Structures are given as structure tokens and as C-alpha cells.
Short mmCIF file of C-alpha atoms in Angstrom, two decimals:
data_model
loop_
_atom_site.label_atom_id
_atom_site.label_comp_id
_atom_site.label_asym_id
_atom_site.label_seq_id
_atom_site.Cartn_x
_atom_site.Cartn_y
_atom_site.Cartn_z
CA UNK A 1 -17.42 7.24 -32.35
CA UNK A 2 -13.86 7.43 -31.24
CA UNK A 3 -12.72 4.62 -28.83
CA UNK A 4 -11.09 5.72 -25.21
CA UNK A 5 -7.69 4.53 -26.71
CA UNK A 6 -8.15 6.82 -29.73
CA UNK A 7 -9.08 9.60 -27.56
CA UNK A 8 -5.73 9.61 -25.76
CA UNK A 9 -3.71 12.79 -26.77
CA UNK A 10 -0.49 11.45 -28.05
CA UNK A 11 2.63 13.45 -28.83
CA UNK A 12 5.01 10.62 -29.24
CA UNK A 13 4.96 6.97 -29.61
CA UNK A 14 7.03 5.04 -26.99
CA UNK A 15 10.48 3.44 -28.27
CA UNK A 16 10.02 -0.22 -29.01
CA UNK A 17 11.61 -1.98 -26.00
CA UNK A 18 10.70 -4.89 -23.91
CA UNK A 19 7.85 -4.20 -21.78
CA UNK A 20 8.31 -4.61 -17.97
CA UNK A 21 4.79 -3.56 -16.87
CA UNK A 22 1.69 -4.09 -19.06
CA UNK A 23 -1.66 -2.94 -17.95
CA UNK A 24 -4.81 -3.67 -20.12
CA UNK A 25 -8.36 -2.25 -19.56
CA UNK A 26 -7.90 -1.72 -15.67
CA UNK A 27 -11.17 -0.71 -13.79
CA UNK A 28 -11.64 -0.15 -9.97
CA UNK A 29 -14.57 1.20 -8.00
CA UNK A 30 -14.85 2.06 -4.41
CA UNK A 31 -18.83 1.72 -3.80
CA UNK A 32 -20.27 3.94 -6.51
CA UNK A 33 -17.33 5.82 -7.07
CA UNK A 34 -15.55 4.45 -10.55
CA UNK A 35 -11.97 5.50 -9.98
CA UNK A 36 -10.35 3.51 -12.78
CA UNK A 37 -12.37 3.19 -15.86
CA UNK A 38 -9.98 1.40 -18.20
CA UNK A 39 -6.44 2.02 -17.90
CA UNK A 40 -3.99 0.96 -20.50
CA UNK A 41 -0.33 1.62 -20.07
CA UNK A 42 2.99 -0.29 -20.84
CA UNK A 43 6.31 0.60 -19.32
CA UNK A 44 9.60 -0.66 -21.02
CA UNK A 45 12.58 -1.77 -19.38
CA UNK A 46 14.80 1.05 -17.95
CA UNK A 47 12.02 3.79 -18.46
CA UNK A 48 10.77 6.10 -15.96
CA UNK A 49 7.20 6.85 -16.56
CA UNK A 50 5.71 9.72 -14.82
CA UNK A 51 1.79 9.81 -14.26
CA UNK A 52 0.30 13.01 -13.46
CA UNK A 53 -3.38 13.74 -12.72
CA UNK A 54 -5.28 15.75 -10.38
CA UNK A 55 -6.02 14.30 -6.73
CA UNK A 56 -8.57 11.45 -6.56
CA UNK A 57 -7.87 10.58 -10.32
CA UNK A 58 -6.64 7.16 -9.52
CA UNK A 59 -2.68 7.50 -9.59
CA UNK A 60 -1.85 5.74 -6.46
CA UNK A 61 -4.51 3.11 -6.86
CA UNK A 62 -2.88 2.22 -10.03
CA UNK A 63 0.37 1.55 -8.68
CA UNK A 64 -1.17 -0.04 -5.68
CA UNK A 65 -2.91 -2.56 -8.22
CA UNK A 66 0.51 -3.25 -9.74
CA UNK A 67 1.78 -4.70 -6.18
CA UNK A 68 -1.13 -6.29 -5.51
CA UNK A 69 -2.22 -3.88 -2.55
CA UNK A 70 -5.63 -3.09 -4.14
CA UNK A 71 -7.33 -5.94 -6.17
CA UNK A 72 -8.83 -4.34 -9.42
CA UNK A 73 -12.34 -5.09 -10.43
CA UNK A 74 -11.43 -6.08 -13.94
CA UNK A 75 -8.45 -5.95 -16.18
CA UNK A 76 -4.87 -7.44 -16.83
CA UNK A 77 -1.72 -6.60 -15.16
CA UNK A 78 1.42 -8.28 -16.36
CA UNK A 79 4.54 -7.60 -14.38
CA UNK A 80 7.92 -9.04 -15.75
CA UNK A 81 5.97 -11.17 -17.99
CA UNK A 82 3.89 -12.61 -15.30
CA UNK A 83 0.13 -11.97 -14.87
CA UNK A 84 -0.26 -10.99 -11.16
CA UNK A 85 -4.29 -11.00 -10.99
CA UNK A 86 -5.44 -14.16 -9.34
CA UNK A 87 -1.90 -15.08 -8.01
CA UNK A 88 -1.94 -16.41 -4.49
CA UNK A 89 0.20 -14.91 -1.72
CA UNK A 90 3.64 -17.01 -2.08
CA UNK A 91 3.16 -16.55 -6.09
CA UNK A 92 2.75 -12.79 -5.71
CA UNK A 93 5.60 -12.42 -3.17
CA UNK A 94 7.89 -13.71 -5.68
CA UNK A 95 7.20 -10.99 -7.89
CA UNK A 96 6.91 -8.25 -5.08
CA UNK A 97 10.70 -8.70 -4.06
CA UNK A 98 11.51 -7.59 -7.46
CA UNK A 99 9.35 -4.23 -7.09
CA UNK A 100 10.17 -1.59 -4.82
CA UNK A 101 7.72 0.91 -3.34
CA UNK A 102 8.15 4.00 -2.07
CA UNK A 103 5.19 5.45 -0.01
CA UNK A 104 4.31 8.95 0.23
CA UNK A 105 4.84 9.23 4.06
CA UNK A 106 8.04 6.94 3.69
CA UNK A 107 6.09 4.17 5.71
CA UNK A 108 9.15 3.53 8.00
CA UNK A 109 8.47 1.02 10.90
CA UNK A 110 8.48 3.51 13.87
CA UNK A 111 9.22 1.04 16.37
CA UNK A 112 12.61 0.21 14.74
CA UNK A 113 15.86 2.20 14.21
CA UNK A 114 16.86 2.90 10.62
CA UNK A 115 19.17 0.04 10.73
CA UNK A 116 16.65 -2.24 11.98
CA UNK A 117 14.20 -0.89 9.31
CA UNK A 118 16.46 -1.95 6.76
CA UNK A 119 17.72 -5.24 8.12
CA UNK A 120 14.26 -6.33 8.71
CA UNK A 121 13.31 -6.66 5.02
CA UNK A 122 16.89 -7.79 3.98
CA UNK A 123 17.05 -10.86 6.84
CA UNK A 124 13.80 -12.12 5.71
CA UNK A 125 14.68 -12.39 2.01
CA UNK A 126 18.35 -13.29 2.26
CA UNK A 127 18.51 -15.75 5.01
CA UNK A 128 22.11 -16.95 3.95
CA UNK A 129 23.91 -13.70 4.48
CA UNK A 130 26.01 -13.18 7.59
CA UNK A 131 25.69 -10.53 10.05
CA UNK A 132 28.70 -8.86 8.74
CA UNK A 133 27.48 -9.07 5.01
CA UNK A 134 23.93 -7.68 6.40
CA UNK A 135 25.83 -4.64 7.87
CA UNK A 136 27.78 -3.85 4.90
CA UNK A 137 24.76 -3.94 2.67
CA UNK A 138 22.91 -1.87 5.02
CA UNK A 139 25.68 0.67 5.13
CA UNK A 140 25.99 0.66 1.32
CA UNK A 141 22.62 1.30 0.72
CA UNK A 142 22.46 4.21 3.30
CA UNK A 143 25.57 5.61 1.85
CA UNK A 144 23.77 5.65 -1.83
CA UNK A 145 20.91 7.95 -0.27
CA UNK A 146 23.54 10.10 1.74
CA UNK A 147 22.43 9.18 5.02
CA UNK A 148 25.02 6.82 6.64
CA UNK A 149 25.01 8.84 9.63
CA UNK A 150 21.38 8.11 10.43
CA UNK A 151 21.87 4.31 10.68
CA UNK A 152 21.21 4.27 14.59
CA UNK A 153 18.28 6.99 14.67
CA UNK A 154 14.47 6.19 15.12
CA UNK A 155 12.11 7.41 12.57
CA UNK A 156 10.80 10.00 14.86
CA UNK A 157 14.24 11.69 14.76
CA UNK A 158 14.31 12.24 11.01
CA UNK A 159 12.78 14.97 8.83
CA UNK A 160 10.19 14.54 6.06
CA UNK A 161 13.11 14.51 3.40
CA UNK A 162 15.22 12.04 5.28
CA UNK A 163 12.46 9.49 5.82
CA UNK A 164 11.83 9.50 2.37
CA UNK A 165 15.45 8.62 1.67
CA UNK A 166 15.40 6.03 4.29
CA UNK A 167 12.25 4.78 2.78
CA UNK A 168 13.89 4.66 -0.56
CA UNK A 169 17.08 2.86 1.08
CA UNK A 170 14.76 0.23 2.42
CA UNK A 171 13.31 -0.37 -0.90
CA UNK A 172 16.85 -0.48 -2.68
CA UNK A 173 18.10 -2.90 -0.21
CA UNK A 174 16.27 -5.93 -1.99
CA UNK A 175 17.55 -4.53 -5.54
CA UNK A 176 14.44 -4.28 -7.23
CA UNK A 177 14.03 -4.20 -11.08
CA UNK A 178 11.04 -1.68 -10.85
CA UNK A 179 10.60 0.88 -8.30
CA UNK A 180 7.24 2.62 -7.75
CA UNK A 181 7.27 6.07 -6.39
CA UNK A 182 4.06 7.38 -4.74
CA UNK A 183 4.58 11.09 -4.66
CA UNK A 184 8.05 11.15 -3.69
CA UNK A 185 8.61 14.78 -3.09
CA UNK A 186 5.19 15.80 -1.75
CA UNK A 187 5.46 17.88 1.62
CA UNK A 188 9.03 18.71 1.10
CA UNK A 189 10.74 22.10 0.44
CA UNK A 190 12.03 23.02 -3.10
CA UNK A 191 15.71 22.10 -2.37
CA UNK A 192 14.77 18.69 -0.86
CA UNK A 193 12.61 17.95 -3.60
CA UNK A 194 15.16 18.58 -6.01
CA UNK A 195 17.54 16.18 -4.04
CA UNK A 196 15.04 13.57 -4.11
CA UNK A 197 14.46 13.95 -7.76
CA UNK A 198 18.04 13.84 -8.54
CA UNK A 199 18.49 10.65 -6.17
CA UNK A 200 15.68 9.07 -8.50
CA UNK A 201 17.48 9.85 -11.27
CA UNK A 202 20.82 8.61 -9.89
CA UNK A 203 19.18 5.34 -8.98
CA UNK A 204 17.87 4.69 -12.48
CA UNK A 205 21.33 5.38 -13.87
CA UNK A 206 23.24 3.10 -11.36
CA UNK A 207 20.90 0.40 -10.82
CA UNK A 208 19.15 0.41 -14.14
CA UNK A 209 15.57 0.16 -12.78
CA UNK A 210 12.24 0.67 -14.39
CA UNK A 211 10.29 3.23 -12.44
CA UNK A 212 6.75 4.68 -12.32
CA UNK A 213 6.63 8.06 -10.52
CA UNK A 214 3.29 9.43 -9.37
CA UNK A 215 3.81 13.17 -8.57
CA UNK A 216 2.23 16.33 -8.58
CA UNK A 217 5.75 18.21 -8.56
CA UNK A 218 6.42 19.50 -12.26
CA UNK A 219 9.90 19.78 -11.67
CA UNK A 220 10.30 16.39 -10.40
CA UNK A 221 8.26 15.40 -13.49
CA UNK A 222 10.68 17.40 -15.90
CA UNK A 223 13.73 16.02 -14.44
CA UNK A 224 12.95 12.21 -14.12
CA UNK A 225 10.38 11.47 -16.70
CA UNK A 226 11.23 9.72 -19.99
CA UNK A 227 7.56 9.55 -20.68
CA UNK A 228 4.67 11.41 -19.10
CA UNK A 229 1.00 9.97 -18.69
CA UNK A 230 -1.95 12.03 -17.58
CA UNK A 231 -4.91 10.64 -16.01
CA UNK A 232 -8.35 12.20 -16.28
CA UNK A 233 -11.68 10.78 -15.33
CA UNK A 234 -10.18 7.38 -14.70
CA UNK A 235 -8.55 6.88 -18.13
CA UNK A 236 -5.26 7.99 -19.69
CA UNK A 237 -5.97 11.39 -21.36
CA UNK A 238 -2.74 12.30 -22.62
CA UNK A 239 0.74 10.60 -23.16
CA UNK A 240 4.35 11.67 -24.49
CA UNK A 241 7.46 13.09 -23.46
CA UNK A 242 7.20 16.08 -21.15
CA UNK A 243 8.56 18.64 -23.67
CA UNK A 244 5.86 17.63 -26.05
CA UNK A 245 3.18 17.56 -23.73
CA UNK A 246 4.14 20.94 -22.51
CA UNK A 247 3.24 22.44 -25.92
CA UNK A 248 0.26 20.32 -26.21
CA UNK A 249 -2.89 21.62 -28.09
CA UNK A 250 -5.21 20.26 -25.35
CA UNK A 251 -5.75 23.15 -22.82
CA UNK A 252 -6.44 20.83 -20.07
CA UNK A 253 -2.84 19.06 -20.55
CA UNK A 254 -1.23 22.34 -20.88
CA UNK A 255 -2.71 23.58 -17.59
CA UNK A 256 -0.47 21.17 -15.69
CA UNK A 257 2.83 22.68 -17.17
CA UNK A 258 1.80 26.38 -16.23
CA UNK B 1 -31.92 2.33 12.09
CA UNK B 2 -32.24 -1.28 13.87
CA UNK B 3 -31.93 -2.81 10.61
CA UNK B 4 -28.61 -1.43 9.64
CA UNK B 5 -27.26 -1.90 13.41
CA UNK B 6 -28.08 -5.64 12.91
CA UNK B 7 -26.59 -5.68 9.52
CA UNK B 8 -23.37 -4.14 10.77
CA UNK B 9 -23.29 -6.31 13.87
CA UNK B 10 -23.59 -9.48 11.92
CA UNK B 11 -20.96 -8.11 9.42
CA UNK B 12 -18.61 -7.56 12.31
CA UNK B 13 -19.15 -11.08 13.66
CA UNK B 14 -18.48 -12.63 10.18
CA UNK B 15 -15.26 -10.38 9.77
CA UNK B 16 -14.03 -11.52 13.33
CA UNK B 17 -14.79 -15.04 12.65
CA UNK B 18 -12.60 -14.94 9.54
CA UNK B 19 -9.91 -13.04 11.36
CA UNK B 20 -10.03 -15.87 13.91
CA UNK B 21 -9.99 -18.44 11.07
CA UNK B 22 -6.95 -16.96 9.40
CA UNK B 23 -5.11 -16.53 12.80
CA UNK B 24 -5.36 -20.67 13.25
CA UNK B 25 -4.21 -20.96 9.63
CA UNK B 26 -1.24 -18.76 9.83
CA UNK B 27 -0.16 -19.89 13.43
CA UNK B 28 0.86 -23.26 12.00
CA UNK B 29 2.44 -22.10 8.58
CA UNK B 30 6.36 -21.32 8.84
CA UNK B 31 8.19 -19.28 9.01
CA UNK B 32 7.60 -18.60 12.76
CA UNK B 33 8.21 -15.01 14.05
CA UNK B 34 9.83 -16.39 17.31
CA UNK B 35 12.12 -13.19 18.06
CA UNK B 36 8.80 -10.92 17.61
CA UNK B 37 6.87 -13.49 19.76
CA UNK B 38 9.37 -13.11 22.56
CA UNK B 39 9.70 -9.42 22.19
CA UNK B 40 5.81 -9.18 22.58
CA UNK B 41 5.96 -11.47 25.57
CA UNK B 42 8.68 -9.28 27.32
CA UNK B 43 6.64 -6.14 26.35
CA UNK B 44 3.13 -7.53 27.51
CA UNK B 45 4.34 -9.53 30.49
CA UNK B 46 7.38 -8.36 32.13
CA UNK B 47 6.27 -4.73 31.41
CA UNK B 48 2.85 -5.31 33.09
CA UNK B 49 4.34 -6.82 36.34
CA UNK B 50 4.55 -3.61 38.12
CA UNK B 51 0.91 -2.72 37.28
CA UNK B 52 -0.36 -6.23 38.10
CA UNK B 53 1.63 -6.46 41.30
CA UNK B 54 0.33 -3.09 42.60
CA UNK B 55 -3.44 -4.29 41.59
CA UNK B 56 -2.95 -7.67 42.99
CA UNK B 57 -1.74 -6.36 46.14
CA UNK B 58 -4.55 -3.87 46.58
CA UNK B 59 -7.12 -6.62 45.77
CA UNK B 60 -5.90 -9.04 48.41
CA UNK B 61 -5.44 -6.10 51.04
CA UNK B 62 -9.05 -4.50 50.54
CA UNK B 63 -10.63 -7.98 50.16
CA UNK B 64 -9.43 -8.90 53.38
CA UNK B 65 -10.32 -5.59 55.36
CA UNK B 66 -13.71 -5.53 53.59
CA UNK B 67 -14.68 -9.27 54.48
CA UNK B 68 -12.98 -9.43 57.98
CA UNK B 69 -15.92 -7.25 60.00
CA UNK B 70 -18.48 -9.68 58.55
CA UNK B 71 -16.62 -12.86 59.29
CA UNK B 72 -15.76 -11.37 62.96
CA UNK B 73 -19.44 -11.04 63.66
CA UNK B 74 -19.93 -14.72 62.94
CA UNK B 75 -16.72 -15.66 64.93
CA UNK B 76 -15.41 -16.84 61.69
CA UNK B 77 -12.17 -15.01 61.35
CA UNK B 78 -10.08 -18.04 61.07
CA UNK B 79 -11.88 -18.69 57.52
CA UNK B 80 -10.22 -15.30 56.36
CA UNK B 81 -7.17 -16.81 54.67
CA UNK B 82 -9.20 -19.53 52.79
CA UNK B 83 -11.93 -17.11 51.84
CA UNK B 84 -9.38 -14.52 50.43
CA UNK B 85 -7.45 -17.18 48.53
CA UNK B 86 -10.51 -18.80 46.97
CA UNK B 87 -12.07 -15.40 45.87
CA UNK B 88 -8.72 -14.45 44.56
CA UNK B 89 -7.79 -17.43 42.51
CA UNK B 90 -11.35 -18.71 41.48
CA UNK B 91 -12.86 -15.09 40.44
CA UNK B 92 -10.96 -11.76 41.36
CA UNK B 93 -7.45 -12.05 40.16
CA UNK B 94 -8.23 -13.43 36.77
CA UNK B 95 -11.09 -11.09 36.01
CA UNK B 96 -9.39 -7.95 37.35
CA UNK B 97 -6.03 -8.83 35.74
CA UNK B 98 -7.75 -9.64 32.43
CA UNK B 99 -9.51 -6.19 32.68
CA UNK B 100 -6.26 -4.39 33.25
CA UNK B 101 -4.72 -6.35 30.47
CA UNK B 102 -7.64 -5.26 28.24
CA UNK B 103 -7.04 -1.58 29.26
CA UNK B 104 -3.28 -1.86 28.95
CA UNK B 105 -2.64 -4.53 26.33
CA UNK B 106 -5.51 -4.56 24.07
CA UNK B 107 -5.86 -0.79 23.70
CA UNK B 108 -2.09 -0.69 22.93
CA UNK B 109 -2.18 -3.23 20.05
CA UNK B 110 -5.35 -1.45 18.66
CA UNK B 111 -3.42 1.72 18.84
CA UNK B 112 -0.32 0.52 17.59
CA UNK B 113 -1.53 -1.48 14.58
CA UNK B 114 -4.19 1.17 13.87
CA UNK B 115 -1.44 3.73 13.52
CA UNK B 116 0.78 1.21 11.52
CA UNK B 117 -2.10 0.90 9.12
CA UNK B 118 -2.90 4.64 8.73
CA UNK B 119 0.87 5.30 7.97
CA UNK B 120 1.02 2.73 5.53
CA UNK B 121 3.32 0.53 7.46
CA UNK B 122 1.42 -2.57 7.14
CA UNK B 123 1.23 -1.94 3.34
CA UNK B 124 5.09 -1.38 3.31
CA UNK B 125 5.36 -4.85 5.01
CA UNK B 126 2.88 -6.54 2.38
CA UNK B 127 4.78 -4.93 -0.76
CA UNK B 128 8.15 -6.03 0.86
CA UNK B 129 6.68 -9.72 0.50
CA UNK B 130 6.53 -10.06 4.46
CA UNK B 131 3.36 -11.49 5.79
CA UNK B 132 2.05 -8.57 8.13
CA UNK B 133 -0.60 -10.83 9.72
CA UNK B 134 1.93 -13.38 10.54
CA UNK B 135 4.34 -10.65 12.03
CA UNK B 136 2.01 -8.36 13.89
CA UNK B 137 -1.13 -10.38 14.66
CA UNK B 138 -0.04 -14.05 15.23
CA UNK B 139 2.79 -13.05 17.43
CA UNK B 140 0.72 -10.65 19.60
CA UNK B 141 -2.36 -12.91 19.96
CA UNK B 142 0.15 -15.64 20.95
CA UNK B 143 1.91 -13.51 23.41
CA UNK B 144 -1.17 -12.39 25.15
CA UNK B 145 -2.61 -16.05 25.42
CA UNK B 146 0.65 -16.98 27.17
CA UNK B 147 1.30 -13.83 29.18
CA UNK B 148 -2.46 -13.25 30.70
CA UNK B 149 -2.28 -16.60 32.46
CA UNK B 150 1.20 -15.91 33.79
CA UNK B 151 0.34 -12.43 35.02
CA UNK B 152 -2.98 -13.78 36.73
CA UNK B 153 -0.87 -16.50 38.58
CA UNK B 154 1.26 -13.52 39.78
CA UNK B 155 -1.58 -11.54 40.70
CA UNK B 156 -2.94 -14.43 42.56
CA UNK B 157 0.22 -14.70 44.40
CA UNK B 158 0.66 -11.15 45.19
CA UNK B 159 -3.04 -10.97 46.17
CA UNK B 160 -2.49 -13.61 48.80
CA UNK B 161 0.35 -11.66 49.96
CA UNK B 162 -1.89 -8.68 50.42
CA UNK B 163 -4.47 -10.60 52.25
CA UNK B 164 -1.57 -11.61 54.61
CA UNK B 165 -0.91 -7.80 55.22
CA UNK B 166 -4.64 -7.14 55.76
CA UNK B 167 -4.72 -9.81 58.45
CA UNK B 168 -1.79 -8.62 60.23
CA UNK B 169 -3.19 -4.98 60.40
CA UNK B 170 -5.89 -6.29 63.08
CA UNK B 171 -4.31 -9.39 64.41
CA UNK B 172 -0.79 -11.10 64.80
CA UNK B 173 -0.87 -14.04 62.61
CA UNK B 174 1.97 -16.16 61.79
CA UNK B 175 2.90 -16.10 58.05
CA UNK B 176 3.64 -19.80 57.98
CA UNK B 177 0.04 -20.53 59.44
CA UNK B 178 -1.39 -18.14 57.08
CA UNK B 179 0.11 -19.82 54.04
CA UNK B 180 -0.91 -23.37 55.48
CA UNK B 181 -4.52 -22.05 55.88
CA UNK B 182 -4.51 -20.75 52.28
CA UNK B 183 -3.25 -24.14 50.80
CA UNK B 184 -5.59 -26.24 52.84
CA UNK B 185 -8.57 -24.47 51.64
CA UNK B 186 -7.42 -24.76 48.02
CA UNK B 187 -8.09 -27.69 45.67
CA UNK B 188 -7.09 -28.45 42.21
CA UNK B 189 -10.60 -28.00 41.21
CA UNK B 190 -10.37 -24.30 42.20
CA UNK B 191 -7.01 -23.77 40.27
CA UNK B 192 -7.54 -25.61 37.11
CA UNK B 193 -10.64 -24.10 35.55
CA UNK B 194 -9.83 -20.74 37.01
CA UNK B 195 -6.40 -20.85 34.90
CA UNK B 196 -7.96 -22.52 31.98
CA UNK B 197 -10.38 -19.66 31.37
CA UNK B 198 -7.32 -17.13 31.49
CA UNK B 199 -6.09 -18.66 28.27
CA UNK B 200 -9.22 -17.62 26.74
CA UNK B 201 -9.23 -14.12 28.28
CA UNK B 202 -5.65 -13.60 26.88
CA UNK B 203 -6.44 -14.98 23.66
CA UNK B 204 -9.57 -12.54 23.29
CA UNK B 205 -7.81 -9.61 24.39
CA UNK B 206 -5.07 -10.21 21.93
CA UNK B 207 -7.30 -11.04 19.02
CA UNK B 208 -9.72 -8.07 19.74
CA UNK B 209 -6.91 -5.56 19.94
CA UNK B 210 -5.41 -6.80 16.58
CA UNK B 211 -8.72 -6.90 14.84
CA UNK B 212 -9.53 -3.46 15.70
CA UNK B 213 -6.08 -2.07 14.83
CA UNK B 214 -5.55 -4.13 11.59
CA UNK B 215 -8.91 -3.10 10.57
CA UNK B 216 -8.76 0.65 11.28
CA UNK B 217 -9.92 2.88 8.44
CA UNK B 218 -7.30 5.40 7.05
CA UNK B 219 -7.45 8.47 9.15
CA UNK B 220 -5.76 9.43 12.47
CA UNK B 221 -9.05 9.48 14.12
CA UNK B 222 -9.49 5.98 13.61
CA UNK B 223 -6.40 4.97 15.68
CA UNK B 224 -8.32 6.37 18.59
CA UNK B 225 -11.38 4.71 17.99
CA UNK B 226 -9.43 1.46 17.45
CA UNK B 227 -7.99 1.81 20.81
CA UNK B 228 -11.07 2.69 22.51
CA UNK B 229 -13.06 0.05 20.83
CA UNK B 230 -10.64 -2.59 21.65
CA UNK B 231 -10.79 -1.99 25.23
CA UNK B 232 -14.38 -1.97 25.50
CA UNK B 233 -15.08 -4.94 23.17
CA UNK B 234 -12.04 -6.80 25.15
CA UNK B 235 -13.74 -5.90 28.56
CA UNK B 236 -17.24 -7.10 27.78
CA UNK B 237 -15.98 -10.06 26.33
CA UNK B 238 -14.15 -10.76 29.34
CA UNK B 239 -17.57 -10.73 31.42
CA UNK B 240 -19.14 -12.85 28.90
CA UNK B 241 -16.33 -15.44 28.91
CA UNK B 242 -16.38 -15.40 32.66
CA UNK B 243 -19.72 -15.96 33.05
CA UNK B 244 -19.83 -18.89 30.32
CA UNK B 245 -16.72 -20.05 32.19
CA UNK B 246 -18.52 -20.17 35.39
CA UNK B 247 -21.44 -21.89 34.06
CA UNK B 248 -19.20 -24.80 32.50
CA UNK B 249 -17.38 -25.21 35.55
CA UNK B 250 -20.63 -25.51 37.70
CA UNK B 251 -21.82 -27.88 35.41
CA UNK B 252 -18.90 -30.35 35.58
CA UNK B 253 -17.32 -29.68 38.90
#
């Protein structure tokens, strides 16, 4: 009988580079619902990994486990060489500042302006910065997402795409080494989706970040992925390069690319 | 089923206890979110002043108008200022003001934090290595604990003013004489226990609002539930605390 690891449809072996995120045998249940049943994955430095899967397969839960928002039932998660399960809040926070997380909705603080949203995070982690330096950094990061005009707007005045860009700017302001994107293009029109996908690519090139991108948007996956993983029934069903999985012999895998 | 009901009730009590324990742990550990604390004091205290002023004035006025005929029957109209002041300070102003704060502040906190939970704003703080409990919960509970007693003192003063207006409708009473009679009828023993209980009212108004909002389940429906549940629970808690406070005051003073 084949093990789960052997059952994975592999189309290519990842290049041998230094791993930044390593997940081993990750399990998570909610009541009787076993969502993750032994996820194993490695993300190497500078790599953009796209995770695909049907809704409810546990893609978002996986990345929430990486930042400690969800505590797994079993398994190991190593981020930047540090085992994160079992860490206390202050130890975990030291790793969290190196990880950016873009939420599906943007999750902007809606009682604050765009400027305050960005300053709120920065001021708490860079207490030595002057008001002038904070302002410069805020404007720089807004420039990088193409929204410097929106600095004094409230989140309620922004469109869906703008909210995601500001969410991304808020993530970037701490200069993270890793960025986790939770469905960055969901709910956006085709043009805005493409702009967000290009922004993700641009961030990777300029800032040399490592990313995990959860998406249902195949054009986003095609544009951003160095490697693709597909979740099915709580385990990784297939992994490889986008073009290779597109031609996979596995019908279920191919169904994502139609 | 009664078993399930009791199980849920005891689970809730356990959760609230742990939430309260966490508050007392976090409140003493730096960093202190003083800017947010003062912002909340402004929003909860200053922004509630008009509402408390109108309510306080009406309380004093109505209490005077309703009591006056009965006192007049016994020829005891001169007791009116003292009676109004005592009733307001010992019982009516603290309870009514606290109930207003439960409706305005506790529900506001429940809805705000519930909405932040549903839209992942609390998670966003968590992943940005900012302690959301310290920033959102500790500041709000401290602000209500401080602001509710101040609002009650304000309501006391406005209520006494309302009482004076009520008296002058039927008779010509000198303001100085009215104030003198009010203060003559009051003792520290009337003011201190009544003020101490308002700190507890404030603490529980903030704590219940924060607990309901912070623990809202995902979904927009839960925001409304959190706000509604915060008002109901906070109002009920105020009555229970008031009953306990009166019993304790009665026992010792």
C-alpha cells in the first residue's frame, strides 16, 4: 500500500534551495470535520508557491497555522528555521513581524484612515523612527502599490481592489521576508485581478520575498506561481510547475486548468 | 434541553472568568496603549455627555413633580430638595446612567469588536504582532471603568438642577436655599458607596461589551447578536450588582 506522500502526483522536484517554511504532517480538525489530514510542504527562499483546491479543503487554515492564528492538532511548522508550535506570544511575535499576511477582504482597520492603518503597524515595531521618517515610509509603500493619492481616505471610500492594495501596503511596511496571500484576487474584476497579480510578481522581484498564494484564480496562479500545490481531502494531492500540472494525466488535477 | 442549557451557561461563566483574568494580567504589562485609552475616554465620556445631561435633567424634574403632591399631603414639601438629592445620588442616577451606558457604550463595543472580528481586523492585528486584547479590550474596559462614575456624578448634578426647575414650577424657591438644603441632607455615607458601585458598573459594562464582541462567531449576523447580547447582559448585571451593593451598604453602614 502506498503512503500518502507517495500518492502525491509529482510532475517536478523542487529546486534544492534553503527552505523558509517547512510543514510536516499537519493535522487540524473542527469538531468532527477533519480539515487537514497530514499536510507536508516546503517553500524555499524566494519561491512563490500557489496552493489550489476546492473551497473548504483547508488552504486558508494551512496559512493561518503558519502565523499562529490557528493552532494545529498535530504536526510541525518551521518558519525561517524556527519551530513555531508551542512558542509563547512574544516569541511568536518575533517571527510574525517577518511574515506579511494579506487577508481576503484586506482587513483594513475601518476606524482609521489609510495613513493611520499603515502608521499603526509601523509605529509599534519601529519606535525609534521620527514622524518624518514614518511619513516617508508610508508614502513610499503607498507609491509601490500605486495608491499614494488615497493616503487620507477612509477604508469605506475605497474599492475592493484598492482595499487589497492598501492591505498589501500595510503588510509591506514591515518589510517582511515572507508574504502569505489569502485569495488576493477574489471578488475583483479581471483587469483589477491582473493588476494585483502583477503587483505580487513585482513585489517578489523588488523585495525578494518568499510567498504562499492561496487562490482560485487560475490566471493569477499562472502569472505568479513558481510551483503549484493542489489540496484534496486534507492532503496535498499534486504538486509541480503550472505548465506541467496543466498537462497532468490526473483528470482531477487537469480539471483546475480548464 | 435543560442539561445543554446549564452546560452552555457554565461554559459561558468559565469563559467570562478567563476573559476577566486575562484583562487583569494584560492591564499591568507594558506597553500601555495610553493614546487609545484617552481616545476611548473621549468617545465614551465626552460623547455621552448630552445624552446623560438630558436624561439626568428629566430624572430630577420628573422625580420632583411626581413626589411633590405626596409630600404636600403631609405638609412636608420642605423635604423635597433633600429627598430628590438622596434618591438621585444613592440610586436613580447611578442605575439609570449605567443602563444608558449599557445601551450606548456596551452595545457599541459589542458591535464594533464583533464587526472587527468578522472582517478579520482582529486577526490582522494579531499577525502584525500587535496584541489586540491589549489595544482593543484593556483600553475600553479601563475607559468605561473611569468614565461611567464621572458620567454618574455629572448626571447627579444635572438631576439636582432638574429638581430645582421642578420645584420652581409650583413655588418660588431661592436657588441658594435649594442647594443648601440639598447639601444639608447629604452625608459622605450617601455618596461614597453610591460612587464605588459605579466603578463596578463601568467595569462590567466594558467587560461584557468586549467579551461579546471579541468572541463573536464569524458571520454578519453575529455582530447584531453581540451588540444585542451585550446590552441585555450588561443591563441585567447592573441590576444584580446594584442589589448586591445595596445589601453590602446596608450591612456595613
